[in-house]
Coordinates of C-alpha atoms in Angstrom, one line a residue:
Chain T
M1 CA 2.3 17.1 1.4
I2 CA 4.1 17.0 -2.0
V3 CA 7.1 19.2 -2.4
E4 CA 7.6 19.8 -6.1
F5 CA 10.9 20.8 -7.6
G6 CA 9.9 20.8 -11.3
D7 CA 7.9 18.8 -13.7
S8 CA 10.5 17.2 -15.9
I9 CA 13.0 14.3 -15.8
D10 CA 16.2 16.1 -15.1
P11 CA 19.2 15.0 -13.0
A12 CA 19.5 18.5 -11.4
I13 CA 15.9 18.4 -10.3
N14 CA 16.2 14.8 -9.1
R15 CA 19.3 15.8 -7.1
R16 CA 17.3 18.5 -5.2
V17 CA 14.6 15.9 -4.4
R18 CA 17.2 13.6 -3.0
E19 CA 18.9 16.4 -1.0
L20 CA 15.7 17.4 0.8
F21 CA 14.8 13.7 1.3
L22 CA 18.1 13.0 3.1
A23 CA 17.9 16.3 5.1
I24 CA 14.4 15.3 6.4
E25 CA 15.7 11.8 7.2
R26 CA 18.7 13.2 9.1
A27 CA 16.6 15.8 11.0
A28 CA 14.0 13.2 12.0
V29 CA 11.3 15.8 11.6
A30 CA 8.5 15.3 14.1
G31 CA 5.2 13.9 12.7
V32 CA 6.7 12.7 9.4
R33 CA 5.5 9.1 8.8
D34 CA 7.1 8.3 5.4
L35 CA 8.8 9.8 2.5
V36 CA 8.6 8.9 -1.2
P37 CA 11.1 10.6 -3.4
T38 CA 10.3 10.6 -7.2
Y39 CA 11.7 12.0 -10.4
R40 CA 10.9 15.6 -9.5
S41 CA 8.9 15.7 -6.2
L42 CA 9.0 14.4 -2.6
L43 CA 5.8 13.0 -1.0
V44 CA 5.9 13.7 2.7
S45 CA 3.3 11.8 4.7
Y46 CA 2.6 13.2 8.1
D47 CA 0.5 12.5 11.1
P48 CA -1.9 15.5 11.5
L49 CA -2.2 14.8 15.3
R50 CA 1.6 15.5 15.6
T51 CA 2.1 18.3 13.1
T52 CA 0.3 20.5 10.6
F53 CA 0.8 21.4 7.0
D54 CA 1.9 24.9 8.0
S55 CA 4.4 24.0 10.6
L56 CA 5.8 21.2 8.4
R57 CA 6.1 23.6 5.5
S58 CA 8.1 26.0 7.5
H59 CA 10.3 23.3 8.9
L60 CA 11.0 21.9 5.5
S61 CA 11.7 25.4 4.0
E62 CA 14.2 25.8 6.8
L63 CA 15.9 22.5 5.9
D64 CA 15.8 23.4 2.2
A65 CA 17.6 26.7 2.8
H66 CA 20.4 24.9 4.5
L67 CA 20.9 21.9 2.2
A68 CA 24.5 22.9 1.5
D69 CA 25.2 22.0 5.2
T70 CA 24.5 18.4 4.6
P71 CA 26.2 17.4 1.3
L72 CA 25.0 14.3 -0.5
P73 CA 27.1 11.2 -0.1
P74 CA 29.2 10.6 -3.2
P75 CA 27.2 8.7 -5.9
R76 CA 27.8 4.9 -6.1
V77 CA 27.9 2.8 -9.2
V78 CA 26.4 -0.6 -8.7
E79 CA 27.6 -3.2 -11.2
I80 CA 24.9 -5.6 -12.3
P81 CA 26.3 -8.7 -14.0
T82 CA 24.0 -9.5 -16.9
A83 CA 23.9 -12.4 -19.3
Y84 CA 22.7 -10.9 -22.6
G85 CA 20.7 -12.7 -25.3
G86 CA 19.8 -16.4 -25.7
T87 CA 17.0 -17.7 -23.5
F88 CA 17.6 -14.9 -21.0
G89 CA 17.2 -12.2 -23.6
P90 CA 14.8 -13.5 -26.2
D91 CA 14.2 -10.0 -27.6
L92 CA 17.8 -8.9 -28.0
G93 CA 17.7 -9.8 -31.7
F94 CA 14.6 -7.7 -32.2
V95 CA 16.1 -4.7 -30.4
A96 CA 19.3 -5.0 -32.4
G97 CA 17.4 -5.4 -35.7
H98 CA 15.0 -2.6 -35.0
N99 CA 18.0 -0.3 -34.7
H100 CA 20.0 -1.8 -37.6
L101 CA 22.7 -3.0 -35.2
T102 CA 24.3 -6.4 -34.5
E103 CA 23.5 -8.0 -31.2
D104 CA 27.0 -7.3 -30.0
E105 CA 26.7 -3.7 -30.9
A106 CA 23.4 -3.4 -29.0
I107 CA 25.0 -5.0 -25.9
A108 CA 28.0 -2.7 -26.1
I109 CA 25.7 0.3 -26.1
H110 CA 23.5 -1.0 -23.3
A111 CA 26.5 -1.9 -21.1
G112 CA 28.5 1.2 -22.0
T113 CA 26.7 3.7 -19.8
D114 CA 26.1 4.4 -16.1
Y115 CA 22.3 4.7 -15.6
L116 CA 21.0 7.1 -12.9
V117 CA 18.4 5.5 -10.6
Y118 CA 15.9 8.4 -10.6
M119 CA 13.4 6.7 -8.3
M120 CA 12.0 3.4 -7.2
G121 CA 8.4 2.4 -7.4
F122 CA 5.6 1.7 -8.3
S123 CA 6.2 -1.9 -7.2
P124 CA 8.8 -3.3 -4.8
G125 CA 12.4 -2.8 -6.0
F126 CA 11.6 -1.5 -9.5
T127 CA 14.1 1.1 -10.6
Y128 CA 13.3 4.1 -12.9
L129 CA 16.6 4.5 -14.8
G130 CA 17.7 7.4 -16.9
G131 CA 20.2 7.8 -19.6
M132 CA 19.6 5.0 -22.1
S133 CA 20.8 5.7 -25.6
E134 CA 18.2 6.3 -28.3
R135 CA 20.2 4.0 -30.5
I136 CA 18.8 0.9 -28.7
A137 CA 15.3 2.2 -28.1
A138 CA 12.5 -0.3 -29.0
P139 CA 8.7 -0.4 -28.7
R140 CA 7.0 -2.5 -26.1
L141 CA 5.7 -5.9 -27.0
K142 CA 2.2 -5.8 -28.6
T143 CA 1.1 -8.6 -26.3
P144 CA 2.7 -8.5 -22.8
R145 CA 4.1 -11.7 -21.4
T146 CA 2.2 -13.1 -18.5
A147 CA 5.3 -14.1 -16.4
I148 CA 8.7 -12.5 -16.7
P149 CA 11.3 -14.0 -14.5
A150 CA 12.9 -11.9 -11.7
G151 CA 16.2 -10.3 -12.8
S152 CA 15.1 -9.9 -16.5
V153 CA 16.6 -6.8 -18.1
G154 CA 14.4 -5.1 -20.6
I155 CA 13.8 -2.1 -22.8
A156 CA 10.6 -0.1 -23.4
Q157 CA 10.9 2.9 -25.7
Q158 CA 13.8 4.9 -24.3
Q159 CA 13.8 3.3 -20.9
T160 CA 15.7 0.3 -19.6
G161 CA 15.0 -1.5 -16.4
I162 CA 15.2 -4.7 -14.4
Y163 CA 12.2 -6.8 -13.2
P164 CA 12.9 -7.2 -9.5
V165 CA 10.4 -10.0 -9.0
E166 CA 8.5 -12.3 -11.4
S167 CA 5.6 -10.3 -12.9
P168 CA 3.7 -9.8 -16.1
G169 CA 5.1 -7.2 -18.5
G170 CA 5.6 -5.9 -22.0
W171 CA 9.2 -4.9 -22.1
Q172 CA 11.6 -6.3 -24.7
L173 CA 13.8 -8.7 -22.8
I174 CA 17.5 -8.4 -23.7
G175 CA 19.2 -10.3 -20.7
R176 CA 19.0 -11.4 -17.2
T177 CA 20.9 -10.8 -13.9
P178 CA 21.3 -13.4 -11.1
V179 CA 21.3 -10.5 -8.6
S180 CA 18.1 -10.3 -6.6
L181 CA 17.1 -6.6 -6.6
F182 CA 14.4 -7.0 -4.0
D183 CA 14.5 -9.4 -1.0
P184 CA 12.3 -8.5 2.0
S185 CA 14.5 -10.5 4.3
R186 CA 17.5 -8.2 3.6
H187 CA 18.0 -4.8 5.3
P188 CA 17.6 -2.7 3.2
P189 CA 15.5 -5.0 0.9
V190 CA 17.1 -3.4 -2.2
V191 CA 20.7 -3.4 -3.6
V192 CA 20.4 0.0 -5.3
E193 CA 18.6 3.1 -4.1
A194 CA 17.5 6.4 -5.7
G195 CA 20.6 8.5 -6.5
D196 CA 22.8 5.5 -7.2
Y197 CA 23.9 4.5 -10.7
I198 CA 23.6 1.1 -12.4
R199 CA 26.2 -0.3 -14.8
F200 CA 25.3 -3.4 -16.6
V201 CA 28.3 -5.7 -17.0
P202 CA 28.1 -8.4 -19.6
V203 CA 28.8 -11.9 -18.3
T204 CA 28.9 -15.4 -19.9
L205 CA 26.3 -18.0 -19.0
D206 CA 29.1 -19.8 -17.0
R207 CA 29.9 -16.7 -15.1
Y208 CA 26.1 -16.2 -14.5
S209 CA 25.8 -19.6 -13.0
A210 CA 28.9 -19.2 -10.9
I211 CA 27.5 -15.9 -9.5
Q212 CA 24.2 -17.5 -8.9
D213 CA 25.9 -20.2 -6.8
E214 CA 27.9 -17.7 -4.9
I215 CA 24.7 -15.7 -4.1
Q216 CA 23.0 -18.9 -2.8
R217 CA 26.0 -19.7 -0.6
G218 CA 26.0 -16.1 0.6
T219 CA 29.6 -15.4 -0.6
W220 CA 28.8 -13.0 -3.3
T221 CA 29.4 -9.2 -2.9
L222 CA 27.9 -6.8 -5.4
P223 CA 30.7 -4.8 -7.0
V224 CA 30.2 -1.1 -6.1
R225 CA 32.5 1.7 -7.2
G226 CA 32.6 5.5 -7.4
V227 CA 31.5 7.4 -10.5
T228 CA 34.2 7.5 -13.1
T229 CA 32.4 8.9 -16.1
Chain W
M1 CA 0.1 -20.0 20.6
K2 CA -2.2 -21.7 18.0
T3 CA -5.6 -20.1 18.7
I4 CA -7.7 -20.5 15.6
E5 CA -8.0 -23.3 13.0
V6 CA -9.3 -22.0 9.7
L7 CA -12.1 -24.3 8.5
D8 CA -12.9 -22.1 5.5
G9 CA -10.9 -19.0 4.4
G10 CA -13.9 -17.1 3.1
M11 CA -13.6 -14.8 0.1
L12 CA -10.6 -12.8 1.1
T13 CA -9.4 -13.0 4.7
T14 CA -5.9 -11.5 5.3
V15 CA -3.7 -10.6 8.3
Q16 CA -3.5 -6.8 8.4
D17 CA -2.2 -4.1 10.8
L18 CA -1.7 -0.4 10.4
G19 CA 0.6 -0.8 7.4
R20 CA 4.2 -1.0 6.4
F21 CA 5.9 2.4 6.6
G22 CA 9.5 3.4 5.6
Y23 CA 9.7 1.3 2.5
Q24 CA 7.6 3.2 0.0
R25 CA 10.8 4.7 -1.1
Y26 CA 11.8 1.3 -2.4
G27 CA 8.4 0.8 -4.1
V28 CA 6.8 -1.3 -1.3
P29 CA 3.1 -0.4 -0.8
T30 CA 2.0 0.2 2.8
S31 CA -0.8 -2.3 2.7
G32 CA -2.5 -2.5 6.1
A33 CA -6.2 -2.5 7.0
L34 CA -8.4 -0.6 4.5
D35 CA -10.7 0.5 7.3
L36 CA -8.2 1.7 9.9
F37 CA -11.0 3.0 12.3
S38 CA -12.5 -0.5 12.6
M39 CA -9.1 -2.2 12.9
R40 CA -8.0 0.1 15.7
A41 CA -11.3 -0.2 17.4
A42 CA -11.1 -4.0 17.3
N43 CA -7.6 -3.9 18.8
R44 CA -8.6 -1.5 21.6
L45 CA -11.7 -3.6 22.5
V46 CA -9.4 -6.5 23.3
G47 CA -6.8 -4.5 25.0
N48 CA -4.2 -4.6 22.2
P49 CA -2.1 -1.7 21.0
D50 CA -3.5 -0.1 17.8
D51 CA -0.7 -1.6 15.7
A52 CA -1.4 -5.3 16.7
A53 CA -2.2 -7.5 13.8
G54 CA -5.8 -8.7 13.2
L55 CA -7.8 -10.2 10.4
E56 CA -9.5 -8.3 7.6
L57 CA -12.6 -10.2 6.4
T58 CA -14.1 -9.4 3.1
L59 CA -17.8 -9.8 2.1
I60 CA -18.0 -13.6 2.5
G61 CA -16.5 -14.3 5.9
P62 CA -14.4 -17.3 6.9
R63 CA -15.3 -20.2 9.2
L64 CA -12.9 -20.2 12.2
E65 CA -12.7 -22.6 15.1
F66 CA -11.1 -21.5 18.3
V67 CA -8.9 -24.2 19.9
V68 CA -8.1 -22.3 23.1
P69 CA -10.0 -19.7 25.0
A70 CA -9.7 -16.2 23.5
T71 CA -11.0 -12.7 23.9
I72 CA -12.1 -11.3 20.5
A73 CA -13.7 -8.3 19.1
L74 CA -15.4 -8.0 15.7
T75 CA -15.9 -4.5 14.1
G76 CA -16.6 -3.0 10.8
A77 CA -19.1 -4.5 8.4
D78 CA -22.0 -6.6 9.5
L79 CA -21.2 -9.8 7.6
G80 CA -23.8 -11.8 9.6
A81 CA -21.4 -13.1 12.3
R82 CA -22.4 -16.1 14.4
L83 CA -20.6 -17.7 17.2
G84 CA -21.9 -21.2 17.4
D85 CA -25.6 -20.9 16.8
R86 CA -25.9 -17.4 18.2
P87 CA -25.3 -14.0 16.6
L88 CA -22.0 -12.4 17.6
P89 CA -22.4 -8.8 18.7
R90 CA -20.0 -6.4 16.9
W91 CA -18.1 -3.5 18.5
E92 CA -17.6 -5.2 21.8
S93 CA -15.2 -7.7 23.3
V94 CA -16.4 -11.3 23.8
V95 CA -14.7 -14.2 25.5
V96 CA -14.7 -17.3 23.3
E97 CA -14.5 -20.9 24.6
P98 CA -12.4 -23.6 23.0
G99 CA -14.4 -25.5 20.3
A100 CA -16.5 -22.4 19.4
V101 CA -16.9 -21.8 15.7
L102 CA -17.2 -18.3 14.3
S103 CA -19.1 -18.2 11.0
F104 CA -20.8 -15.7 8.8
S105 CA -24.2 -15.9 7.1
G106 CA -23.6 -13.1 4.6
P107 CA -23.1 -9.3 4.3
Q108 CA -25.8 -7.1 5.8
D109 CA -24.1 -3.7 5.9
G110 CA -20.6 -2.8 4.6
V111 CA -18.0 -5.2 3.1
R112 CA -15.0 -5.4 5.4
A113 CA -15.1 -6.7 9.0
Y114 CA -12.1 -6.8 11.4
L115 CA -11.4 -9.5 13.9
A116 CA -9.0 -8.7 16.7
V117 CA -7.8 -11.3 19.2
A118 CA -6.3 -10.3 22.6
G119 CA -2.5 -10.6 22.2
G120 CA -2.6 -9.9 18.4
V121 CA -2.2 -12.3 15.5
D122 CA 1.3 -13.6 15.5
V123 CA 3.0 -13.9 12.1
P124 CA 6.6 -12.9 11.4
E125 CA 7.2 -9.2 10.8
V126 CA 8.3 -8.5 7.2
L127 CA 9.8 -5.0 6.7
G128 CA 8.4 -3.9 10.1
S129 CA 4.8 -5.0 9.6
R130 CA 2.6 -8.1 9.6
A131 CA 0.3 -6.7 6.9
T132 CA -0.4 -9.0 3.9
Y133 CA 0.5 -7.7 0.5
I134 CA -0.7 -10.5 -1.8
R135 CA 0.7 -9.1 -5.1
S136 CA 4.3 -9.4 -3.8
R137 CA 3.5 -12.2 -1.3
L138 CA 4.7 -10.1 1.6
G139 CA 3.6 -10.4 5.3
G140 CA 0.6 -12.2 6.8
I141 CA 0.4 -16.0 6.4
A142 CA 2.9 -16.8 3.6
G143 CA 1.9 -13.5 1.9
R144 CA -1.5 -14.8 0.9
K145 CA -5.2 -15.0 2.0
L146 CA -6.3 -17.5 4.7
E147 CA -7.1 -21.0 3.5
A148 CA -8.8 -23.9 5.1
G149 CA -6.3 -25.8 7.2
D150 CA -4.3 -22.7 8.2
A151 CA -3.5 -22.1 11.9
V152 CA -3.8 -18.6 13.2
H153 CA -1.4 -18.0 16.1
V154 CA -1.8 -15.4 18.7
S155 CA 1.0 -13.8 20.8
G156 CA 1.2 -13.7 24.5
D157 CA -1.1 -15.4 27.0
R158 CA -4.1 -13.3 27.9
P159 CA -7.2 -15.1 26.9
V160 CA -9.6 -13.2 29.2
L161 CA -10.0 -9.5 29.7
L162 CA -9.3 -8.7 33.3
G163 CA -11.4 -5.6 33.6
G164 CA -14.5 -7.0 32.0
A165 CA -15.9 -6.6 28.5
L166 CA -15.4 -3.4 26.5
Q167 CA -17.6 -1.7 23.9
L168 CA -17.6 1.1 21.5
P169 CA -20.8 3.0 22.5
V170 CA -23.7 2.6 20.1
P171 CA -23.7 6.3 18.9
H172 CA -20.2 5.9 17.6
R173 CA -20.8 2.7 15.6
P174 CA -20.9 3.5 11.9
I175 CA -23.8 2.4 9.8
Y176 CA -22.5 2.2 6.2
G177 CA -25.6 2.1 3.9
H178 CA -25.1 2.5 0.2
A179 CA -24.4 6.3 -0.3
H180 CA -21.1 7.6 0.8
L181 CA -20.1 11.3 1.0
L182 CA -16.3 11.6 1.0
R183 CA -14.6 14.8 2.0
V184 CA -11.6 15.7 -0.2
V185 CA -8.8 18.2 -0.1
L186 CA -8.2 19.4 -3.7
G187 CA -4.7 18.8 -5.3
P188 CA -1.9 18.1 -5.9
Q189 CA -2.8 18.4 -9.6
D190 CA -6.2 20.0 -9.5
D191 CA -4.7 22.7 -11.7
R192 CA -4.4 20.1 -14.5
F193 CA -8.2 20.0 -14.9
T194 CA -10.6 22.6 -16.4
P195 CA -12.9 24.5 -13.9
N196 CA -15.6 22.5 -15.5
G197 CA -13.8 19.3 -14.8
V198 CA -13.4 20.1 -11.1
H199 CA -17.1 21.1 -11.0
T200 CA -18.0 17.7 -12.5
F201 CA -15.9 15.9 -9.9
L202 CA -17.5 17.7 -7.0
S203 CA -21.1 17.7 -8.2
S204 CA -21.5 14.3 -9.8
T205 CA -22.7 11.1 -8.2
Y206 CA -20.4 8.2 -8.9
S207 CA -21.0 4.5 -8.6
V208 CA -18.5 2.0 -7.2
S209 CA -17.3 -0.3 -10.0
P210 CA -16.9 -4.0 -9.5
Q211 CA -13.2 -3.5 -10.4
S212 CA -12.5 -2.1 -6.9
D213 CA -10.1 -3.8 -4.6
R214 CA -7.5 -3.2 -1.9
M215 CA -5.4 -1.3 -4.4
G216 CA -8.1 1.2 -5.2
Y217 CA -11.8 2.0 -5.8
R218 CA -12.6 2.6 -9.4
L219 CA -15.7 4.7 -9.9
A220 CA -18.1 5.0 -12.8
G221 CA -19.8 8.2 -13.8
A222 CA -19.3 11.6 -15.4
A223 CA -15.9 12.0 -17.1
I224 CA -13.7 14.7 -15.5
E225 CA -12.2 17.0 -18.1
H226 CA -8.4 17.5 -18.2
L227 CA -6.8 20.7 -19.1
R228 CA -3.9 19.1 -21.1
G229 CA -4.0 15.4 -20.9
P230 CA -3.8 13.0 -17.9
D231 CA 0.0 12.3 -18.0
I232 CA 2.4 13.7 -15.4
V233 CA 6.0 12.9 -14.6
S234 CA 5.5 10.2 -12.0
D235 CA 5.2 11.3 -8.4
G236 CA 4.2 9.9 -5.1
T237 CA 0.6 8.6 -4.5
P238 CA -0.7 9.4 -1.0
L239 CA -3.4 7.2 0.6
G240 CA -6.8 8.4 -0.7
A241 CA -5.4 10.1 -3.9
V242 CA -8.1 10.5 -6.5
Q243 CA -6.4 9.6 -9.7
V244 CA -8.0 10.5 -13.0
A245 CA -6.5 8.7 -16.1
G246 CA -7.3 9.3 -19.7
D247 CA -10.9 7.9 -19.5
G248 CA -11.8 10.7 -17.1
V249 CA -13.2 8.5 -14.3
P250 CA -11.8 8.8 -10.8
I251 CA -9.9 6.0 -9.0
V252 CA -9.4 6.4 -5.3
L253 CA -6.1 4.8 -4.3
L254 CA -6.0 2.7 -1.2
A255 CA -3.6 0.7 1.0
D256 CA -2.2 -1.6 -1.7
R257 CA -1.7 1.2 -4.3
G258 CA 1.6 1.5 -6.1
T259 CA 3.9 4.0 -4.5
A260 CA 4.1 6.3 -7.5
G261 CA 2.1 7.0 -10.5
G262 CA 2.1 8.9 -13.8
Y263 CA -1.6 10.1 -13.9
T264 CA -3.0 13.4 -12.6
K265 CA -4.5 13.4 -9.1
I266 CA -7.3 15.8 -8.7
A267 CA -7.8 15.5 -4.9
T268 CA -7.1 13.4 -1.8
V269 CA -9.8 11.8 0.3
I270 CA -9.3 12.8 3.9
G271 CA -8.0 10.0 6.2
P272 CA -11.1 9.8 8.4
D273 CA -13.3 9.2 5.4
I274 CA -11.3 6.4 3.9
P275 CA -13.0 3.8 6.2
R276 CA -16.3 4.8 4.8
L277 CA -15.1 4.1 1.2
A278 CA -13.5 0.9 2.3
Q279 CA -17.0 -0.3 3.3
A280 CA -18.6 0.6 0.0
A281 CA -19.8 -2.2 -2.2
P282 CA -20.0 -2.3 -6.0
G283 CA -23.0 -0.2 -7.1
D284 CA -22.9 2.0 -4.1
E285 CA -23.1 5.8 -4.6
V286 CA -20.1 8.0 -3.9
T287 CA -20.1 11.8 -3.9
F288 CA -17.2 14.2 -3.1
D289 CA -17.2 17.4 -1.0
S290 CA -14.2 19.8 -1.0
V291 CA -12.9 20.8 2.4
G292 CA -9.9 22.7 3.7
L293 CA -7.1 21.3 5.7
D294 CA -8.5 22.7 9.0
D295 CA -11.7 20.8 8.4
A296 CA -9.7 17.6 7.6
Y297 CA -7.7 18.0 10.9
A298 CA -10.9 18.5 12.8
A299 CA -12.3 15.3 11.3
V300 CA -9.2 13.4 12.5
R301 CA -9.8 14.7 16.0
V302 CA -13.5 13.7 15.9
Q303 CA -12.5 10.2 14.9
E304 CA -9.8 10.0 17.6
A305 CA -12.4 11.2 20.1
A306 CA -14.8 8.4 19.0
L307 CA -12.2 5.8 19.5
A308 CA -11.4 7.2 22.9
T309 CA -15.0 6.5 24.0
I310 CA -14.3 2.7 24.1
G311 CA -14.9 1.6 27.6
P312 CA -16.5 -1.0 29.9
I313 CA -20.0 -2.2 28.9
R314 CA -22.6 -0.5 31.0
H315 CA -26.1 -1.7 30.7
G316 CA -27.7 1.7 31.1
P317 CA -27.2 3.1 27.6
D318 CA -27.9 -0.1 25.6
V319 CA -31.6 0.3 25.6
A320 CA -32.2 -1.9 22.6
R321 CA -30.6 -4.9 24.3
L322 CA -32.4 -4.3 27.5
R323 CA -35.7 -4.3 25.6
K324 CA -34.7 -7.6 23.9
V325 CA -33.9 -9.1 27.3
A326 CA -37.1 -7.8 28.7
A327 CA -39.1 -9.3 25.8
V328 CA -37.4 -12.7 26.3
V329 CA -38.1 -12.6 30.1
A330 CA -41.7 -11.7 29.4
T331 CA -42.1 -14.6 26.9
V332 CA -40.5 -17.1 29.3
A333 CA -42.8 -15.8 32.1
S334 CA -45.9 -16.1 29.9
L335 CA -44.9 -19.6 28.9
Q336 CA -44.4 -20.6 32.5
R337 CA -47.8 -19.3 33.4
R338 CA -49.5 -21.6 30.9

């Protein structure tokens, strides 16, 4: 069953998706096997031996009518330390030049906003972020790279995102974070979830290495704060 | 306990179970057996719970040596299984002695076979499942397919079935062939196609493309006409979703599919018919028939009823085998008379 709240990318629509998602989680609705919240819809997988479309629909409508009773937790902003440019961000120069900016200006714009995590998918730990400025938009690479290291921060058109695991891809790479966005041995396996915000925080290469060491020793805690903007 | 030594991994042999649920929200595909009917049947035949892990064998089977006694069951495709120098019957439990080698001579019917071992394949659970997802190296044996030299461990200590051998009665054993009729429930985006496009989808015969894998089956055939383009704002992709991208040809999304996608989905193949598609080989014919939800639920119950017929082997109904035995007895008798 897919519950649709609209067909556009809109924080208000996304918020309703998340509200129903959390309400179903909390109510532990019988027969529901899995939930996939997206930009504007909620996929509800159910076991037809335990419930039916009709009874599930009436149950979810009931929950939807009482969403105000279960307010969303306050949004979190997860700070992602990012080393911009150099070998970690080989396309920073292109992105800046494409937009008639200096590299520092491009970094300031990219790191100057909280990005809403609209959804996660299609692959493990990948975040669909909203809110990037058009002033640093850039086309995808004509020829995708065959292996992009985990943690790479990229731009494709008006989207920005982080490669959670090494994979091929065609985004313009502007930096890299030492933070592992997907680790199946962790519970949960991700550090940000749909509904959170991401803030990229520029760090030097030295700081990047220091954080990487701390992560390996298990002494690093990801900075998380409330929304201030 | 180390139970199987892999002599040859075959084309694509992976550890699978019923799949990894609860993590699609983070982008983790469910994975799990493509043919869940055969996987569950194999487990039940050896006395395992449905969600025990087993092996999914693809087209060219592996060569496996048993190092301890085990009770096994092979279901799904007929890949020409042999235990030692004798054919291994499918859809029934068999006790295997140490030193026995399971091998495969080549596919006869279907493409995916399932091997269950009493106790269940023992690999660490990753995010609540033992299923292998190769693309992200999750689950199974080091997140990859089996290779020569691997050891397959089995949990527990119950090599022999106490109540005697079990079977799925012959009438319930699927014969796959090369033409597959799949029942679909239209939606969620069938309204993004012209009436003509929906008609094309439901009346055309498609052929399975070689670019079909655990992620999805790509079909070749008549292009399905969109109303206003193939792009949607990404939403969730259920198992069996029939996605139609810009080229107009359908792709049926399976266990390793991405959790979300930005292309229109004209319909969803009903759960009980996914195993049939999972057994389709490149070049096979696929047609679609639109049904309502009540028909889909009824099909689920029919499938559950078929699984529930698994029981002790009785010699009465298995006429074919009795005839074979009788023929052998007659031959031996005639030889002795000479």
